[in-house]
Coordinates of C-alpha atoms in Angstrom, one line a residue:
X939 CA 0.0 0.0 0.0
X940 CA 1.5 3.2 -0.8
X941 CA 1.5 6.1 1.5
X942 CA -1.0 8.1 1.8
X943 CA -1.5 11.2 3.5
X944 CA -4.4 12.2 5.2
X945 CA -5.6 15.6 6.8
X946 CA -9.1 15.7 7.8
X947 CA -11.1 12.8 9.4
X948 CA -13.8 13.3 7.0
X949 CA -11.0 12.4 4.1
X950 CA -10.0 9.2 6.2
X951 CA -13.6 8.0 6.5
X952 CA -14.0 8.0 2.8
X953 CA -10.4 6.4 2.8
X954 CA -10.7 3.0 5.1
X955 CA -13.0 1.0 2.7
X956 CA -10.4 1.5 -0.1
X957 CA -7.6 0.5 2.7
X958 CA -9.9 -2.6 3.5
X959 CA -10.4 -2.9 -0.3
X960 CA -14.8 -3.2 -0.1
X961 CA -17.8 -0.7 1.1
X962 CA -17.9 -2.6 5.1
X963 CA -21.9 -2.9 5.8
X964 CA -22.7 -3.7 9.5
X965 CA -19.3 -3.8 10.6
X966 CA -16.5 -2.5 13.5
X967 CA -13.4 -1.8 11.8
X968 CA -10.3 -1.2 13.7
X969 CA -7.2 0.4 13.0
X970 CA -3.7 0.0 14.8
X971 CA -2.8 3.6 14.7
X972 CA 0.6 3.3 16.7
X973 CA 2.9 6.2 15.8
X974 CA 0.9 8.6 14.0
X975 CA 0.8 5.6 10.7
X976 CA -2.3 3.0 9.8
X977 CA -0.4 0.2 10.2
X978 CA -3.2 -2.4 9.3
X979 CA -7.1 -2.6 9.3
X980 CA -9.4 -5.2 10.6
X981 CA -12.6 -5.6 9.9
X982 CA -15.9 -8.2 12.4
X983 CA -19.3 -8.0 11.9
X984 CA -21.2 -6.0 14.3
X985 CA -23.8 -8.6 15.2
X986 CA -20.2 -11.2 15.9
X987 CA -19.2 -8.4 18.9
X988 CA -21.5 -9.7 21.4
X989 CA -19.3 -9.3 24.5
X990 CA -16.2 -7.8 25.5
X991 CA -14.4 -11.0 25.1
X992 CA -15.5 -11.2 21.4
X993 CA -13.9 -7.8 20.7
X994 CA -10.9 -8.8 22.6
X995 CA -10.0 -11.6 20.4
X996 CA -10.2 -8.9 17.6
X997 CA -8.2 -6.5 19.0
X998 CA -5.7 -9.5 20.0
X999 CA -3.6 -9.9 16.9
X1000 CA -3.7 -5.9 16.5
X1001 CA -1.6 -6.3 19.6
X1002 CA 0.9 -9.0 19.2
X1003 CA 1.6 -6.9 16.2
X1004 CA 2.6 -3.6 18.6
X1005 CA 0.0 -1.8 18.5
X1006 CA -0.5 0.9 21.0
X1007 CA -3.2 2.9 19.9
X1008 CA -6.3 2.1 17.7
X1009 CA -9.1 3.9 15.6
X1010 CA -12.3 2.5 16.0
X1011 CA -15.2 2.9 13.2
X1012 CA -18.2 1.5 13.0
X1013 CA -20.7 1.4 9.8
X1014 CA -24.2 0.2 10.9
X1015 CA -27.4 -0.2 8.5
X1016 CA -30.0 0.3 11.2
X1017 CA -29.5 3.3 13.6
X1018 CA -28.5 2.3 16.8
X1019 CA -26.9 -0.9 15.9
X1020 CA -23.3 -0.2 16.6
X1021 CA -23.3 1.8 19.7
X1022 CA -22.5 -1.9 21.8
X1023 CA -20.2 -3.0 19.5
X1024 CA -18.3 0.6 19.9
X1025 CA -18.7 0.1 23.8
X1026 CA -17.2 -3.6 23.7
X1027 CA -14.3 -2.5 21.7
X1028 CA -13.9 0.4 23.9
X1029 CA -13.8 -1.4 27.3
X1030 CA -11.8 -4.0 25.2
X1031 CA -8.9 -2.2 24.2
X1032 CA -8.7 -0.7 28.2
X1033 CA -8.4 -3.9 29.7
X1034 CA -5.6 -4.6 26.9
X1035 CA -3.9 -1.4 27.4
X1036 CA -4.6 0.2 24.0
X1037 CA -5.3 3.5 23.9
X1038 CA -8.4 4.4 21.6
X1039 CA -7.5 7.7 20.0
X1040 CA -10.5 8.1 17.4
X1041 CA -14.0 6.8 17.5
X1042 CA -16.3 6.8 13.9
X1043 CA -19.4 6.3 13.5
X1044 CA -21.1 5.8 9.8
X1045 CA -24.4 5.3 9.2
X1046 CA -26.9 6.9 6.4
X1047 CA -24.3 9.0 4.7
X1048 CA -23.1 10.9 7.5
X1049 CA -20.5 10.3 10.2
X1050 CA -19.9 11.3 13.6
X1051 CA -16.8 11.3 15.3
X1052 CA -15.0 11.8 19.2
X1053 CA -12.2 14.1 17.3
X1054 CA -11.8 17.8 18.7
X1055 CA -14.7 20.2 17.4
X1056 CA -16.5 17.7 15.9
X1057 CA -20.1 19.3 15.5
X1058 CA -22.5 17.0 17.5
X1059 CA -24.9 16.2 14.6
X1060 CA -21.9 14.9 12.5
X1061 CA -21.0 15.9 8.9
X1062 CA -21.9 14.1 5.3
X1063 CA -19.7 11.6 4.4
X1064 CA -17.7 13.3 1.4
X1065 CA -17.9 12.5 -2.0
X1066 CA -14.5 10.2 -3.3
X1067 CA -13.8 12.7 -6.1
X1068 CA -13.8 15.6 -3.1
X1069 CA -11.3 13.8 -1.3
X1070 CA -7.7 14.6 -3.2
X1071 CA -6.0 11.2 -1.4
X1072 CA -8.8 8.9 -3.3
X1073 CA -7.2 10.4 -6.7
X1074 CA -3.8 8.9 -5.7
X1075 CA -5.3 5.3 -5.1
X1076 CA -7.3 5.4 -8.0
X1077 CA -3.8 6.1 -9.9
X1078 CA -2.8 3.0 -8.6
X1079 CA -5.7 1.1 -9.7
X1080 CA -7.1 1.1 -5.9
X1081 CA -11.0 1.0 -5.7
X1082 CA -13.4 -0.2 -3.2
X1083 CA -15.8 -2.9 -4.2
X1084 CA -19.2 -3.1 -3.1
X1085 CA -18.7 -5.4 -0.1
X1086 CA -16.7 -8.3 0.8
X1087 CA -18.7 -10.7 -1.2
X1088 CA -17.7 -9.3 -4.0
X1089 CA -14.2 -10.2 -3.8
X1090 CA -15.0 -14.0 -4.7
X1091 CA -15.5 -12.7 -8.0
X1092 CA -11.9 -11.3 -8.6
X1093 CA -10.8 -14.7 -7.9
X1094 CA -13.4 -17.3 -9.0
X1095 CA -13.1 -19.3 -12.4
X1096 CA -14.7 -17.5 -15.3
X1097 CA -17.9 -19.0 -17.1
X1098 CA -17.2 -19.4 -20.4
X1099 CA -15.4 -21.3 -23.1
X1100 CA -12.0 -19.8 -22.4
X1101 CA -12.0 -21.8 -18.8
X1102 CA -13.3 -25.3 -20.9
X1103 CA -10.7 -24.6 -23.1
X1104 CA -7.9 -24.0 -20.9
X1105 CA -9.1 -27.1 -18.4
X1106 CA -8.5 -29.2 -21.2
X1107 CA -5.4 -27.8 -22.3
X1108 CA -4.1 -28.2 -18.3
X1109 CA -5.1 -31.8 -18.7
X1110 CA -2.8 -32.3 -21.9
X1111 CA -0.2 -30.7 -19.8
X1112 CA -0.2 -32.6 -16.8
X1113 CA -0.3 -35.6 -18.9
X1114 CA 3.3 -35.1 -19.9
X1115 CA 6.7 -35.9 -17.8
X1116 CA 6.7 -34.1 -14.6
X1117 CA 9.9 -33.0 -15.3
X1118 CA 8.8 -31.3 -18.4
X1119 CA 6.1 -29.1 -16.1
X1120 CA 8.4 -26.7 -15.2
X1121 CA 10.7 -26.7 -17.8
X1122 CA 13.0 -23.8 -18.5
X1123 CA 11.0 -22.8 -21.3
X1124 CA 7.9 -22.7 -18.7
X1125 CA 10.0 -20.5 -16.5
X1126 CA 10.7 -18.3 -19.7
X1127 CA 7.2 -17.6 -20.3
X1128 CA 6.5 -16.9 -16.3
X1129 CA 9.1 -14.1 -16.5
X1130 CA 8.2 -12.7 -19.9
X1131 CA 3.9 -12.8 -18.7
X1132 CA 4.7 -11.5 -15.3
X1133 CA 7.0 -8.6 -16.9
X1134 CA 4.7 -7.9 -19.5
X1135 CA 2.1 -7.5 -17.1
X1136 CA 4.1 -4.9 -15.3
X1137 CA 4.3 -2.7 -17.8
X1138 CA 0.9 -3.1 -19.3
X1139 CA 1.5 -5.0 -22.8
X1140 CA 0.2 -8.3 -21.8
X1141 CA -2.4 -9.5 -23.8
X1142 CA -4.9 -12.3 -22.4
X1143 CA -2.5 -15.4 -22.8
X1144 CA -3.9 -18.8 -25.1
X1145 CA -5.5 -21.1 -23.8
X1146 CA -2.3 -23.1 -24.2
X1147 CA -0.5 -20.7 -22.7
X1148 CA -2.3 -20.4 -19.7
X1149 CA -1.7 -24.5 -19.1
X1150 CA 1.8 -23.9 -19.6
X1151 CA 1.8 -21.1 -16.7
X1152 CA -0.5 -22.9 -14.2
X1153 CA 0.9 -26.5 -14.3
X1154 CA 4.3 -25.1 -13.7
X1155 CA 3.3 -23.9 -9.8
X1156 CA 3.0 -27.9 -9.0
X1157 CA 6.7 -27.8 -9.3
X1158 CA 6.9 -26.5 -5.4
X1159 CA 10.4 -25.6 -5.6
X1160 CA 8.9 -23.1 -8.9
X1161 CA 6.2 -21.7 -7.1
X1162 CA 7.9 -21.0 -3.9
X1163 CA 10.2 -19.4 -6.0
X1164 CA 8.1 -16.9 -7.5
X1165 CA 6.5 -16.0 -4.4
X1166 CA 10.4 -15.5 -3.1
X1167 CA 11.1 -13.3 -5.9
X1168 CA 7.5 -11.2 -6.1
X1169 CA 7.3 -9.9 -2.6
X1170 CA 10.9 -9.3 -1.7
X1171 CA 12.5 -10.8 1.9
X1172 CA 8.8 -13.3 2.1
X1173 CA 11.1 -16.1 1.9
X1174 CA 14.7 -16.3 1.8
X1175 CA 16.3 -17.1 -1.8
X1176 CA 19.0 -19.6 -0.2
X1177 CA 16.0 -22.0 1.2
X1178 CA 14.7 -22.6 -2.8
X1179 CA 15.5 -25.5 -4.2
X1180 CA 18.9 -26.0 -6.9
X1181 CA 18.4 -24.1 -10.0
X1182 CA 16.0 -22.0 -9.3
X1183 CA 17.2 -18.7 -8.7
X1184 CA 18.7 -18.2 -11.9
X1185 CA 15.6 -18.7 -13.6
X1186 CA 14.0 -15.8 -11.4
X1187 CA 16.6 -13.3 -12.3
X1188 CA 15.0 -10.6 -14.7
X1189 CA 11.5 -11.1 -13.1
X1190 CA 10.0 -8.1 -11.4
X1191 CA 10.0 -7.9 -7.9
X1192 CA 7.4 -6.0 -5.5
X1193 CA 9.7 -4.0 -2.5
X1194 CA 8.9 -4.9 1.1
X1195 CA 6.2 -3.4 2.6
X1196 CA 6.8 -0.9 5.2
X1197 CA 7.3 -1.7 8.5
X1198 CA 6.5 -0.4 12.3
X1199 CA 10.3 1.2 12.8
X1200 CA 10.1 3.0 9.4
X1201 CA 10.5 7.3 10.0
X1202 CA 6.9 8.0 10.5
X1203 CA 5.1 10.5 8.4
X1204 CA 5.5 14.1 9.6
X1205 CA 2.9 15.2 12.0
X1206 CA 0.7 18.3 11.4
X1207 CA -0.8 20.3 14.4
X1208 CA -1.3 18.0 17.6
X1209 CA -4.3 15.7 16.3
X1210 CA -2.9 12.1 16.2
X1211 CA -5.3 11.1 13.5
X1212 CA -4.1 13.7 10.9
X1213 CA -1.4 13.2 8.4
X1214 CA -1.7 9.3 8.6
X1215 CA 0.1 7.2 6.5
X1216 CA -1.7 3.7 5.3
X1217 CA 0.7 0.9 5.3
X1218 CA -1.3 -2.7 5.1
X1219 CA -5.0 -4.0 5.4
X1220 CA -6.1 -7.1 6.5
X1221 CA -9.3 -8.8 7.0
X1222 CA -10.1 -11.4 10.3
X1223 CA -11.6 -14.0 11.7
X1224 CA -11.8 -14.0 15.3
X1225 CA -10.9 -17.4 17.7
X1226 CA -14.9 -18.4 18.1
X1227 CA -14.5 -18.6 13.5
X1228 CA -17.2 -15.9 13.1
X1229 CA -16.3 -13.2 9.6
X1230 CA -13.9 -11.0 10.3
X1231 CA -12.1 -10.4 8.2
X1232 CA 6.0 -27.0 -12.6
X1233 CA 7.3 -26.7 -21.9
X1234 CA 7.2 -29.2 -23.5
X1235 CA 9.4 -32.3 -23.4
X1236 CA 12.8 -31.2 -22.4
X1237 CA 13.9 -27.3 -22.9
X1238 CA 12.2 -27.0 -26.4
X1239 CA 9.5 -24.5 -26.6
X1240 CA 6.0 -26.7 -27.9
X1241 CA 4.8 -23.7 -29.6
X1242 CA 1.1 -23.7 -29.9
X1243 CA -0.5 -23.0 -33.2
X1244 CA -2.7 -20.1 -32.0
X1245 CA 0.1 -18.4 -30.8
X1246 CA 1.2 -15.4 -33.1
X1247 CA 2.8 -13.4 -30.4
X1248 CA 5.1 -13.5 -27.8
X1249 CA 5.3 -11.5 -24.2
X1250 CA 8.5 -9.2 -24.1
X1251 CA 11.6 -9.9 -21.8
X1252 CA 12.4 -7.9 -18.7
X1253 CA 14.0 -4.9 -18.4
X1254 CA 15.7 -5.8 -15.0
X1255 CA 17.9 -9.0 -17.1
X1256 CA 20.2 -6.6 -17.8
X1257 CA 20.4 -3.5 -15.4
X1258 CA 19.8 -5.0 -12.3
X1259 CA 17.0 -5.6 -9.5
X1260 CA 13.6 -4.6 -11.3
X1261 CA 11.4 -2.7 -8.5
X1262 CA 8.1 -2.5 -9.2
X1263 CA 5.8 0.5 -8.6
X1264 CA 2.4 0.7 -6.7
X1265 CA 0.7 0.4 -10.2
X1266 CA 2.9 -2.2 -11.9
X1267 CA 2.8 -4.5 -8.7
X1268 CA -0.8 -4.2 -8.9
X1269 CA -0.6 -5.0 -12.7
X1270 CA 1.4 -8.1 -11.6
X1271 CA -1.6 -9.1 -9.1
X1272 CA -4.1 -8.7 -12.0
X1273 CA -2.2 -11.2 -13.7
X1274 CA -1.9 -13.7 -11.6
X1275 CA -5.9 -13.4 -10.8
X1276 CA -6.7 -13.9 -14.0
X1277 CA -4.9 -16.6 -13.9
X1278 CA -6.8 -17.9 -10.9
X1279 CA -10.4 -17.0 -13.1
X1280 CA -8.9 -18.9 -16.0
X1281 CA -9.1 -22.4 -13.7
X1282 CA -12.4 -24.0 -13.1
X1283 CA -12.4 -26.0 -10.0
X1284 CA -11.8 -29.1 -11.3
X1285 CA -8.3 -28.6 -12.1
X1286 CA -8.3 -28.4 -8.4
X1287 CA -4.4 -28.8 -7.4
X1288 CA -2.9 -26.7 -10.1
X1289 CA -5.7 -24.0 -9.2
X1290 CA -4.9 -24.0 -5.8
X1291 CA -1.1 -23.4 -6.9
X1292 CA -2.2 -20.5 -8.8
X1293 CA -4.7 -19.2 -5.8
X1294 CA -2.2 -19.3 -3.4
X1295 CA 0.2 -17.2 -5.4
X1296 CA -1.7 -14.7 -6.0
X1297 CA -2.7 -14.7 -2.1
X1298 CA 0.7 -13.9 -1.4
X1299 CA 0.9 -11.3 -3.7
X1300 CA -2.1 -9.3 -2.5
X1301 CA -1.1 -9.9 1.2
X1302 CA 2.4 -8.3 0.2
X1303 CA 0.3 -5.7 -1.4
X1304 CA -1.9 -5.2 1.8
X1305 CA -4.9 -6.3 0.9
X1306 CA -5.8 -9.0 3.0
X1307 CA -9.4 -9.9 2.3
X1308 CA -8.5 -10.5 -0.9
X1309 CA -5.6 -12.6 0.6
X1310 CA -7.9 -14.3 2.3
X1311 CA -10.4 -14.8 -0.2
X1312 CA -8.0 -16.6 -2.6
X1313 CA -7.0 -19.0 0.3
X1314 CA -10.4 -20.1 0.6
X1315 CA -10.8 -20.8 -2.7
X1316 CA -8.0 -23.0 -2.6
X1317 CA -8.6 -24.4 0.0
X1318 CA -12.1 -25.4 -1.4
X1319 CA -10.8 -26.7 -4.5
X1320 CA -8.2 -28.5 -3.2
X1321 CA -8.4 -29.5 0.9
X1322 CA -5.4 -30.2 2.8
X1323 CA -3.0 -28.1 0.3
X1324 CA -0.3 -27.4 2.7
X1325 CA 0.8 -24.2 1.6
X1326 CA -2.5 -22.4 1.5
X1327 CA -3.1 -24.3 4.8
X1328 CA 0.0 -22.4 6.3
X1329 CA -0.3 -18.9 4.8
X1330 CA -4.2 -19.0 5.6
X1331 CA -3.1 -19.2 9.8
X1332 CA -0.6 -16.4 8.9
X1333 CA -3.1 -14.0 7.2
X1334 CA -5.7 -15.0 9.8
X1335 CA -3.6 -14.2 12.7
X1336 CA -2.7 -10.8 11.0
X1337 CA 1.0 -11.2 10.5
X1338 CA 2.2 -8.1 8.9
X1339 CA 4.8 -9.1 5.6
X1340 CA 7.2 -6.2 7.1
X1341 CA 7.1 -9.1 10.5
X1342 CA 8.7 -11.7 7.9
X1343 CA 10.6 -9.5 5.8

C-alpha cells in the first residue's frame, strides 16, 4: 500500500474501505494507529461483537503486532446498531492497554466522530472525487468494491469457453513428464507474462499458454520461487531449491512493505489522526471462526499454433533488480488473478497453486481480504494443500509481511 497522506477525518472515513479494499456494511473496523501511521485494518461484523471478550479476540492480533493505539469505526445499517459493538471495543482495548485515540461512527451518509470540534450532529460523508488522497489510489488502480462478497469474483473461475478450453489444455499438460512441467521454457514464459504485465503490454495469454503457466506452480520448488522473488525478503532465496534462482533473475520484484520502525510521516498540528500514512489491510476471523475479516518435453518450446505473439523480456535481465511500482505491482496481481479465473475447480491442485500465489501477492500488497479470499478458494478446491493451509493461519492471525521481511 502506498503512502498516503491524510488531513481531515472526513478524508479518512472516505479512505478505510479502499484500505480494506470493499464498502464494510454492518461492521467494527479497527485500525492500529501506533505512531501517527495505519499500520493495518481489521474488519468483524457488528452482530459477531457480542461481549467484550468477542472484541478482545479482535483486538488481540492488533496487539501481538505492537499496537498501542487504535481507531475505531463502525458502519451500521440500522440506527443504533453499533453503539454496543463501539462500547465492547472500547472497554476492550482498556483492559488490553490500547489507547483508543478516534471513534467513527457511519451510518446513512453521514458520520460522527469523538475528534476535537466535531459538531455533534456529524457531517456528510464526502464525495470520493472531493477527497484529493482517493485520486492517488485510484492512480494505482485502488478501488473499493461493493462489499466483501464481492471479492470471490476477482478470484473465481470465469464461465465461459475460455475456462473449458484451458481445463482441457491443463489436462494435456499434466499428462506429460513431470519434469517437463516446469521446464525452463515454462519459466521463460513466467518471467516474460509477469514482466509484460508490469508494464501493461500483456495480452490475455492462449488457452495453451495459460496450461503452460499454471501446471508449472506444481513444481513447489517453482512456485515458492516466485513467491520469493515477487514480494521481496517473504522467503529467503537460499532456502529454494537448486536451479532456481537463476531462472528468477529478470522477473520483477514488488519491495517490502513498510514496517513499524520505518520514520513515520511528519505530524501536522497535535491531532494524532491527521497526516496518517496507510501501510497494510487485512481482513479477520476472530478465535470463536465468526467473519472478520511446474514446456514441453525437455527445454524446447511446444509452440502452440494459436500463438502469433510472444510476451516481451524484462527490463531488469540486464540493469539489475527490477522494482516495481504501486501500479505495476498491482498490474502483476491482476495477472496472476486472471490466472486464478482462467481455472475452473476441477483442475483443483494446479488452481490451488495458482490461488495461493496470488494470495501472497495481494497480502504483500496489503490487501488481505482479498488474501484471504484466494486462500479459501484454494482451499475449497483442493483441501489439505499445505501451503495455503500455512499462509491462511498467517493471514488470519494478522502477520504483517514487514514481520517476515
Amino acid at each position: 500500500m502506498a503512502h498516503i497522506k491524510v488531513t481531515d477525518i472526513a478524508d479518512l472515513v472516505v479512505l478505510l474501505p479502499y484500505q480494506l479494499g470493499f464498502h464494510p456494511a454492518d461492521s467494527l473496523v479497527l485500525a492500529d494507529l501506533t505512531g501517527n501511521r495505519i499500520h493495518g485494518v481489521a474488519r468483524v461484523d457488528l452482530g459477531e461483537v457480542r461481549s467484550r471478550e468477542v472484541a478482545a479476540q479482535c483486538l488481540a492480533p492488533l496487539v501481538r503486532d505492537g499496537a498501542r493505539s487504535v481507531l475505531l469505526a463502525a458502519w451500521e445499517e440500522t440506527p443504533g446498531s453499533a453503539a454496543r459493538a463501539l462500547d465492547h471495543a472500547c472497554r476492550a482495548a482498556a483492559d488490553l492497554g490500547v489507547e483508543v485515540v478516534l471513534e467513527l461512527l457511519v451510518s446513512d451518509g453521514r458520520f460522527w466522530s469523538s475528534g476535537e470540534g466535531e459538531p455533534p450532529e456529524g457531517r456528510p460523508v464526502p464525495e470520493p472525487a472531493a477527497v484529493t488522497a482517493v485520486a492517488e489510489l485510484v492512480a494505482l488502480g485502488i478501488a473499493p468494491l461493493p462489499g466483501r462478497a464481492s471479492l470471490a469474483g476477482l478470484v473465481e473461475a470465469s464461465p465461459g469457453s475460455r475456462t473449458d478450453d484451458v481445463a482441457e489444455a491443463v489436462v494435456r499438460r499434466r499428462g506429460r513428464r513431470r519434469t517437463s512441467w516446469s521446464s525452463p521454457s515454462a519459466r521463460k514464459e513466467w518471467r516474460m507474462h509477469l514482466s509484460a504485465a508490469a508494464v501493461g503490454t500483456d495480452a490475455l495469454p492462449t488457452p495453451h499458454r495459460t496450461a503452460v503457466l499454471a501446471v508449472a506452480l506444481l513444481d513447489r520448488d517453482w512456485r515458492d520461487g516466485i513467491i520469493a522473488w515477487l514480494c521481496t525478503g517473504s522467503l529467503p532465496l537460499d532456502a529454494l531449491g537448486r536451479g532456481v534462482v537463476p531462472d528468477l533473475v529478470g522477473m520483477p520484484r514488488i519491495p517490502r512493505p513498510p514496517g513499524r520502525n520505518d520514520p513515520p510521516a511528519p505530524e501536522v498540528g497535535a491531532d494524532p489522526h491527521r497526516r496518517l500514512r496507510l501501510v497494510g489491510s487485512r481482513d479477520r476471523h476472530p478465535a470463536d471462526g465468526a467473519e472478520w475479516e511446474d514446456v514441453g518435453d525437455g527445454d524446447a518450446w511446444d509452440a502452440d499454433p494459436a500463438d502469433d505473439g510472444r510476451a516481451i523480456g524484462s527490463p531488469g535481465s540486464a540493469c539489475g533488480p527490477w522494482v516495481l511500482d504501486g501500479t505495476e505491482a498491482r498490474a502483476v496481481l491482476e495477472a496472476l488473478l486472471q490466472l486464478c479465473r482462467d481455472l475452473r475447480d476441477e483442475t483443483e491442485d494446479v488452481a490451488a497453486a495458482a490461488l495461493t500465489t496470488a494470495a501472497h501477492v495481494a497480502w504483500w500488497l496489503g490487501d488481505g481480504a482479498l488474501a484471504r479470499t484466494a486462500l479459501e478458494r484454494a482451499l475449497r478446491v483442493a483441501p489439505g494443500y499445505r501451503l495455503a493451509e500455512l499462509f491462511e493461519t498467517v493471514v488470519a492471525d494478522g502477520i504483517r509481511p514487514a514481520r517476515l521481511a
